[in-house]
CSV table of C-alpha atoms in Angstrom, one decimal:
chain,number,residue,atom,x,y,z
A,274,UNK,CA,12.0,57.5,-11.3
A,275,UNK,CA,14.7,56.7,-13.9
A,276,UNK,CA,14.9,53.6,-16.1
A,277,UNK,CA,17.7,52.1,-14.0
A,278,UNK,CA,15.7,52.2,-10.8
A,279,UNK,CA,12.6,50.8,-12.5
A,280,UNK,CA,14.6,47.9,-14.0
A,281,UNK,CA,16.2,47.2,-10.6
A,282,UNK,CA,12.7,47.0,-8.9
A,283,UNK,CA,11.5,44.6,-11.6
A,284,UNK,CA,14.5,42.3,-11.2
A,285,UNK,CA,14.0,42.2,-7.4
A,286,UNK,CA,10.3,41.5,-7.6
A,287,UNK,CA,10.3,38.9,-10.4
A,288,UNK,CA,13.7,37.3,-9.4
A,289,UNK,CA,12.4,36.4,-6.0
A,290,UNK,CA,9.3,34.6,-7.4
A,291,UNK,CA,9.6,30.8,-7.7
A,292,UNK,CA,8.5,29.1,-10.9
A,293,UNK,CA,4.9,28.0,-10.6
A,294,UNK,CA,5.8,24.3,-10.7
A,295,UNK,CA,8.1,24.7,-7.7
A,296,UNK,CA,5.4,26.2,-5.5
A,297,UNK,CA,3.7,23.6,-3.3
A,298,UNK,CA,0.6,24.2,-1.1
A,299,UNK,CA,0.9,23.5,2.6
A,300,UNK,CA,-1.4,20.5,2.1
A,301,UNK,CA,0.7,18.9,-0.7
A,302,UNK,CA,3.9,19.6,1.3
A,303,UNK,CA,2.4,17.9,4.4
A,304,UNK,CA,1.6,14.7,2.5
A,305,UNK,CA,5.0,14.6,0.8
A,306,UNK,CA,6.8,15.2,4.1
A,307,UNK,CA,5.2,12.2,5.7
A,308,UNK,CA,6.0,9.7,2.9
A,309,UNK,CA,9.1,7.6,3.3
A,310,UNK,CA,11.1,5.4,0.9
A,311,UNK,CA,14.2,3.4,1.2
A,312,UNK,CA,17.2,3.5,-1.1
A,313,UNK,CA,19.6,0.7,-2.1
A,314,UNK,CA,22.4,0.4,-4.6
A,315,UNK,CA,23.0,-2.6,-6.7
A,316,UNK,CA,25.9,-3.4,-9.1
A,317,UNK,CA,27.4,-6.3,-11.0
A,318,UNK,CA,25.7,-9.3,-12.5
A,319,UNK,CA,25.3,-11.3,-9.3
A,320,UNK,CA,22.0,-11.6,-7.5
A,321,UNK,CA,21.4,-8.8,-5.0
A,322,UNK,CA,19.1,-9.6,-2.1
A,323,UNK,CA,17.4,-6.5,-0.7
A,324,UNK,CA,15.6,-6.7,2.6
A,325,UNK,CA,13.4,-3.7,3.4
A,326,UNK,CA,12.7,-2.2,6.8
A,327,UNK,CA,9.3,-4.0,7.0
A,328,UNK,CA,10.7,-7.4,6.0
A,329,UNK,CA,10.1,-7.7,2.2
A,330,UNK,CA,12.8,-9.5,0.3
A,331,UNK,CA,13.6,-8.7,-3.3
A,332,UNK,CA,16.1,-10.5,-5.5
A,333,UNK,CA,17.5,-8.6,-8.5
A,334,UNK,CA,20.6,-8.3,-10.6
A,335,UNK,CA,21.6,-5.3,-12.7
A,336,UNK,CA,21.6,-7.3,-15.9
A,337,UNK,CA,17.9,-7.8,-15.6
A,338,UNK,CA,17.4,-4.0,-16.1
A,339,UNK,CA,17.2,-2.1,-19.3
A,340,UNK,CA,20.2,0.1,-18.5
A,341,UNK,CA,23.3,0.8,-20.7
A,342,UNK,CA,25.3,2.3,-17.8
A,343,UNK,CA,27.9,0.3,-15.9
A,344,UNK,CA,27.5,2.6,-12.9
A,345,UNK,CA,25.8,1.5,-9.7
A,346,UNK,CA,22.0,1.5,-10.0
A,347,UNK,CA,19.8,3.0,-7.3
A,348,UNK,CA,16.7,1.1,-6.1
A,349,UNK,CA,13.9,3.1,-4.4
A,350,UNK,CA,11.4,1.0,-2.5
A,351,UNK,CA,8.2,2.4,-0.9
A,352,UNK,CA,6.3,0.3,1.5
A,353,UNK,CA,2.7,0.9,2.7
A,354,UNK,CA,1.3,-1.4,5.4
A,355,UNK,CA,-0.7,0.9,7.7
A,356,UNK,CA,-3.8,3.0,7.0
A,357,UNK,CA,-1.9,6.2,7.9
A,358,UNK,CA,0.6,5.5,5.1
A,359,UNK,CA,-2.2,4.8,2.7
A,360,UNK,CA,-3.5,8.4,3.5
A,361,UNK,CA,-0.1,10.0,3.0
A,362,UNK,CA,0.5,8.2,-0.3
A,363,UNK,CA,-3.1,8.8,-1.4
A,364,UNK,CA,-3.7,5.0,-2.0
A,365,UNK,CA,-7.2,3.7,-2.1
A,366,UNK,CA,-8.1,0.1,-1.5
A,367,UNK,CA,-10.7,-0.2,-4.2
A,368,UNK,CA,-10.7,-2.2,-7.4
A,369,UNK,CA,-11.1,-0.8,-10.9
A,370,UNK,CA,-14.6,-2.3,-11.0
A,371,UNK,CA,-15.9,-0.7,-7.8
A,372,UNK,CA,-15.3,-3.3,-5.1
A,373,UNK,CA,-13.2,-2.9,-2.0
A,374,UNK,CA,-10.2,-4.7,-0.6
A,375,UNK,CA,-8.5,-5.4,2.7
A,376,UNK,CA,-4.8,-4.8,2.3
A,377,UNK,CA,-2.0,-6.9,3.8
A,378,UNK,CA,0.5,-4.4,2.4
A,379,UNK,CA,1.6,-2.4,-0.7
A,380,UNK,CA,5.0,-2.1,-2.3
A,381,UNK,CA,6.5,0.0,-5.1
A,382,UNK,CA,9.9,-0.6,-6.6
A,383,UNK,CA,11.7,1.9,-8.9
A,384,UNK,CA,15.2,1.8,-10.5
A,385,UNK,CA,17.3,4.8,-11.5
A,386,UNK,CA,20.6,5.3,-13.3
A,387,UNK,CA,21.5,8.9,-12.2
A,388,UNK,CA,18.1,10.6,-12.5
A,389,UNK,CA,16.8,8.5,-15.3
A,390,UNK,CA,14.2,5.8,-14.5
A,391,UNK,CA,14.9,2.2,-15.7
A,392,UNK,CA,12.5,-0.6,-16.6
A,393,UNK,CA,13.0,-4.3,-16.5
A,394,UNK,CA,14.3,-6.0,-19.6
A,395,UNK,CA,11.5,-7.7,-21.6
A,396,UNK,CA,10.8,-11.1,-20.1
A,397,UNK,CA,12.7,-10.5,-16.9
A,398,UNK,CA,11.0,-10.9,-13.5
A,399,UNK,CA,11.8,-10.0,-9.9
A,400,UNK,CA,11.3,-12.5,-7.2
A,401,UNK,CA,9.6,-10.9,-4.2
A,402,UNK,CA,8.9,-12.4,-0.8
A,403,UNK,CA,6.2,-10.2,0.9
A,404,UNK,CA,5.8,-10.5,4.7
A,405,UNK,CA,2.4,-11.4,5.9
A,406,UNK,CA,0.9,-11.2,9.4
A,407,UNK,CA,-1.9,-13.8,9.0
A,408,UNK,CA,-2.0,-17.4,7.9
A,409,UNK,CA,-4.7,-16.9,5.4
A,410,UNK,CA,-5.0,-18.3,1.9
A,411,UNK,CA,-7.6,-16.0,0.3
A,412,UNK,CA,-5.3,-13.1,-0.4
A,413,UNK,CA,-4.3,-12.3,-3.9
A,414,UNK,CA,-1.9,-10.0,-5.8
A,415,UNK,CA,-3.4,-6.8,-7.3
A,416,UNK,CA,-1.6,-4.3,-9.6
A,417,UNK,CA,-2.2,-0.5,-9.3
A,418,UNK,CA,-3.3,1.9,-12.0
A,419,UNK,CA,-4.1,5.6,-11.6
A,420,UNK,CA,-7.4,7.1,-12.7
A,421,UNK,CA,-8.3,10.7,-11.8
A,422,UNK,CA,-5.4,10.8,-9.3
A,423,UNK,CA,-6.8,7.7,-7.5
A,424,UNK,CA,-5.0,4.4,-7.5
A,425,UNK,CA,-7.3,1.5,-8.4
A,426,UNK,CA,-6.4,-2.1,-8.3
A,427,UNK,CA,-6.7,-4.9,-10.8
A,428,UNK,CA,-6.5,-8.6,-9.9
A,429,UNK,CA,-3.2,-10.0,-11.5
A,430,UNK,CA,-2.6,-13.4,-13.0
A,431,UNK,CA,0.6,-13.7,-10.9
A,432,UNK,CA,1.1,-17.2,-9.6
A,433,UNK,CA,1.6,-17.0,-5.9
A,434,UNK,CA,3.4,-19.3,-3.5
A,435,UNK,CA,3.2,-19.1,0.3
A,436,UNK,CA,6.6,-19.6,1.8
A,437,UNK,CA,7.2,-20.4,5.5
A,438,UNK,CA,10.9,-19.9,6.3
A,439,UNK,CA,12.4,-21.3,9.5
A,440,UNK,CA,15.6,-20.4,11.3
A,441,UNK,CA,17.1,-23.9,11.2
A,442,UNK,CA,14.9,-25.4,8.5
A,443,UNK,CA,14.1,-25.7,4.9
A,444,UNK,CA,11.0,-24.0,3.5
A,445,UNK,CA,7.3,-24.8,3.7
A,446,UNK,CA,5.5,-23.9,0.5
A,447,UNK,CA,1.8,-23.8,-0.3
A,448,UNK,CA,1.5,-23.8,-4.1
A,449,UNK,CA,-1.9,-22.7,-5.5
A,450,UNK,CA,-3.3,-24.3,-8.6
A,451,UNK,CA,-6.6,-24.7,-10.4
A,452,UNK,CA,-7.4,-27.9,-8.5
A,453,UNK,CA,-6.6,-26.7,-5.0
A,454,UNK,CA,-3.3,-26.4,-3.2
A,455,UNK,CA,-0.3,-28.6,-2.7
A,456,UNK,CA,1.3,-28.3,0.7
A,457,UNK,CA,5.0,-29.2,0.7
A,458,UNK,CA,6.6,-29.2,4.1
A,459,UNK,CA,10.4,-29.5,4.7
A,460,UNK,CA,12.0,-29.1,8.0
A,461,UNK,CA,15.0,-30.3,10.0
A,462,UNK,CA,14.9,-31.8,13.5
A,463,UNK,CA,17.5,-31.3,16.2
A,464,UNK,CA,19.4,-34.3,15.0
A,465,UNK,CA,19.4,-32.9,11.4
A,466,UNK,CA,17.0,-35.4,10.1
A,467,UNK,CA,15.1,-34.0,7.1
A,468,UNK,CA,11.3,-34.6,7.3
A,469,UNK,CA,8.9,-33.9,4.5
A,470,UNK,CA,5.2,-34.2,3.7
A,471,UNK,CA,3.0,-33.5,0.7
A,472,UNK,CA,-0.7,-33.1,0.8
A,473,UNK,CA,-3.3,-31.9,-1.8
A,474,UNK,CA,-5.7,-29.5,-0.2
A,475,UNK,CA,-9.0,-28.1,-1.4
A,476,UNK,CA,-9.3,-24.3,-0.6
A,477,UNK,CA,-13.1,-24.8,-0.4
A,478,UNK,CA,-12.7,-27.4,2.3
A,479,UNK,CA,-13.7,-26.2,5.8
A,480,UNK,CA,-10.8,-28.2,7.2
A,481,UNK,CA,-8.3,-26.3,5.0
A,482,UNK,CA,-6.8,-24.1,7.7
A,483,UNK,CA,-6.9,-26.7,10.4
A,484,UNK,CA,-5.2,-29.3,8.2
A,485,UNK,CA,-2.5,-26.7,7.4
A,486,UNK,CA,-2.0,-25.7,11.0
A,487,UNK,CA,-2.0,-29.3,12.3
A,488,UNK,CA,1.4,-30.1,10.8
A,489,UNK,CA,3.8,-30.5,13.7
A,490,UNK,CA,6.8,-28.1,13.6
A,491,UNK,CA,9.2,-28.1,16.6
A,492,UNK,CA,8.6,-25.1,18.8
A,493,UNK,CA,12.3,-24.0,18.7
A,494,UNK,CA,12.1,-23.2,15.0
A,495,UNK,CA,11.4,-19.5,14.5
A,496,UNK,CA,8.8,-18.9,11.7
A,497,UNK,CA,8.5,-16.1,9.2
A,498,UNK,CA,5.7,-16.2,6.7
A,499,UNK,CA,5.8,-14.7,3.2
A,500,UNK,CA,3.8,-14.4,0.0
A,501,UNK,CA,6.3,-15.3,-2.8
A,502,UNK,CA,5.8,-14.4,-6.4
A,503,UNK,CA,7.6,-13.3,-9.6
A,504,UNK,CA,6.8,-9.8,-10.7
A,505,UNK,CA,7.4,-8.2,-14.1
A,506,UNK,CA,5.8,-4.8,-13.9
A,507,UNK,CA,7.4,-1.9,-11.9
A,508,UNK,CA,4.2,-0.4,-10.5
A,509,UNK,CA,2.4,-0.5,-7.2
A,510,UNK,CA,1.6,-4.0,-6.0
A,511,UNK,CA,-0.9,-4.8,-3.3
A,512,UNK,CA,-1.6,-8.0,-1.4
A,513,UNK,CA,-5.4,-8.1,-0.6
A,514,UNK,CA,-8.5,-10.1,0.0
A,515,UNK,CA,-11.7,-8.9,-1.6
A,516,UNK,CA,-14.5,-7.7,0.7
A,517,UNK,CA,-17.7,-9.6,0.1
A,518,UNK,CA,-20.5,-7.8,2.0
A,519,UNK,CA,-24.1,-9.0,2.2
A,520,UNK,CA,-25.4,-5.5,1.6
A,521,UNK,CA,-24.1,-2.0,0.7
A,522,UNK,CA,-25.1,1.6,0.8
A,523,UNK,CA,-24.1,5.0,-0.6
A,524,UNK,CA,-22.4,7.7,1.4
A,525,UNK,CA,-22.6,11.3,0.2
A,526,UNK,CA,-20.3,14.1,1.4
A,527,UNK,CA,-21.2,17.7,0.8
A,528,UNK,CA,-18.1,19.4,-0.7
A,529,UNK,CA,-17.2,23.0,-1.4
A,530,UNK,CA,-15.3,22.7,-4.6
A,531,UNK,CA,-13.9,26.3,-4.5
A,532,UNK,CA,-11.0,24.9,-2.5
A,533,UNK,CA,-8.7,22.0,-3.1
A,534,UNK,CA,-9.6,19.1,-0.8
A,535,UNK,CA,-8.8,15.5,-0.1
A,536,UNK,CA,-11.2,13.1,1.5
A,537,UNK,CA,-10.3,9.8,3.1
A,538,UNK,CA,-12.9,7.2,4.2
A,539,UNK,CA,-11.3,4.9,6.8
A,540,UNK,CA,-12.6,1.5,7.8
A,541,UNK,CA,-12.0,1.2,11.5
A,542,UNK,CA,-12.0,-2.6,11.7
A,543,UNK,CA,-10.2,-3.3,8.4
A,544,UNK,CA,-6.9,-2.3,6.8
A,545,UNK,CA,-8.8,-0.3,4.2
A,546,UNK,CA,-8.9,3.3,3.1
A,547,UNK,CA,-10.8,5.0,0.3
A,548,UNK,CA,-9.6,8.4,-1.0
A,549,UNK,CA,-11.4,10.8,-3.2
A,550,UNK,CA,-11.2,14.3,-4.6
A,551,UNK,CA,-14.3,16.6,-4.5
A,552,UNK,CA,-16.9,16.9,-7.2
A,553,UNK,CA,-20.1,18.9,-6.9
A,554,UNK,CA,-21.5,15.9,-5.0
A,555,UNK,CA,-18.8,13.6,-3.5
A,556,UNK,CA,-20.1,10.0,-3.5
A,557,UNK,CA,-18.6,6.9,-2.0
A,558,UNK,CA,-20.6,4.1,-3.5
A,559,UNK,CA,-21.2,0.4,-2.6
A,560,UNK,CA,-19.9,0.9,1.0
A,561,UNK,CA,-20.6,-2.3,3.1
A,562,UNK,CA,-23.3,-1.7,5.7
A,563,UNK,CA,-22.7,-1.7,9.4
A,564,UNK,CA,-19.1,-0.7,9.1
A,565,UNK,CA,-17.5,1.6,11.7
A,566,UNK,CA,-16.0,4.4,9.6
A,567,UNK,CA,-14.1,7.7,9.9
A,568,UNK,CA,-14.0,10.5,7.3
A,569,UNK,CA,-11.0,12.7,7.4
A,570,UNK,CA,-11.2,15.7,5.0
A,571,UNK,CA,-8.2,18.1,4.5
A,572,UNK,CA,-8.0,21.4,2.8
A,573,UNK,CA,-6.1,24.7,2.8
A,574,UNK,CA,-7.7,28.1,2.9
A,575,UNK,CA,-5.9,31.5,3.0
A,576,UNK,CA,-2.6,29.7,3.5
A,577,UNK,CA,-4.0,27.8,6.6
A,578,UNK,CA,-4.2,24.0,6.8
A,579,UNK,CA,-7.6,22.9,7.9
A,580,UNK,CA,-9.3,19.5,8.5
A,581,UNK,CA,-12.6,17.8,9.4
A,582,UNK,CA,-12.8,14.5,11.3
A,583,UNK,CA,-16.1,12.6,11.5
A,584,UNK,CA,-16.7,9.1,13.0
A,585,UNK,CA,-19.9,7.2,12.3
A,586,UNK,CA,-21.5,3.8,11.5
A,587,UNK,CA,-23.0,3.2,8.1
A,588,UNK,CA,-26.5,1.7,8.7
A,589,UNK,CA,-28.4,3.6,6.0
A,590,UNK,CA,-28.0,6.3,3.3
A,591,UNK,CA,-26.0,9.0,5.0
A,592,UNK,CA,-25.2,12.5,3.8
A,593,UNK,CA,-22.3,14.2,5.6
A,594,UNK,CA,-21.0,17.8,5.7
A,595,UNK,CA,-17.3,18.4,6.4
A,596,UNK,CA,-16.9,21.1,9.1
A,597,UNK,CA,-13.4,22.4,8.8
A,598,UNK,CA,-11.2,23.9,11.5
A,599,UNK,CA,-7.6,25.1,11.5
A,600,UNK,CA,-5.0,22.5,12.4
A,601,UNK,CA,-1.2,22.5,12.8
A,602,UNK,CA,0.9,19.9,10.9
A,603,UNK,CA,1.8,18.2,14.2
A,604,UNK,CA,-1.9,17.9,15.3
A,605,UNK,CA,-3.0,16.6,11.9
A,606,UNK,CA,-0.3,14.0,11.9
A,607,UNK,CA,-1.5,12.8,15.3
A,608,UNK,CA,-5.1,12.5,13.9
A,609,UNK,CA,-3.9,10.5,10.9
A,610,UNK,CA,-1.6,8.2,13.0
A,611,UNK,CA,-4.6,7.5,15.2
A,612,UNK,CA,-6.5,5.7,12.4
A,613,UNK,CA,-4.2,2.7,12.8
A,614,UNK,CA,-5.8,1.8,16.1
A,615,UNK,CA,-8.5,-0.8,15.7
A,616,UNK,CA,-11.8,-0.4,17.3
A,617,UNK,CA,-12.0,-2.4,20.6
């Protein structure tokens, strides 16, 4: 074989290979494919009101951003409300100090000028109205941080206001303070008369919710309920309440660390998911007892996507072994979507 032929073979072989950082496993590609984000464009100094697909409302102007460009700025918003989305994004509902949360929803906001990320100017804050499904007062704002590829949540000091917005009315705000809550109600009747009331409520009072719900609002007014707060850090934010179980136990999962794996512990009766990556002995610690749980484990072996799906109730120390079987992307997606159904 002459030198020219040898050189041609080398060019064909090595020219067809992708750089290592461009090669994704089937497992990683599966998760990325099922994540979704929304894109908006803002420009000018006026306030831009962005409404997401799931109903979050963000107010922002371009002069709040640390950008030197006068070109339009792209806003990328990712919303996570369901347990299946938590799995696709790899988001756990555990705090940095080892406790667990029930999530009302998670949100991530990013700004770009071209391909360059942009931060908020120092001292600037976004106003966010976050949709909520329940009229509960014991949810708080948590901020996400990543440790060992797992997002953990820290309780923020963000001051939160509950806002009830009506179709033909003003707002109802529940402002939280150190001495309880102040309930300010404003609404307009059919004859355009403005009514208002103001009550100081104690969150520890058993009558808290019934007092709040007893306020008479005409039935023809359509209600939307939001958490409202000002936000200064562009990271994942999470609206949660803390689980406070009477007793907990440890769950151990046997893991073959010779293959890349992802494990997701799903709480059937709560909007909570714990994710983990395998170690010689995979441990989920401080799990509340008597919970109905699912464990979904996913791996890839010999270019084949595989999974294990176990359902159980945690009543004592349990050790599980993931038994993998081949699965198509479509079948795996159906399994993950199925975790959104609550136990009857």
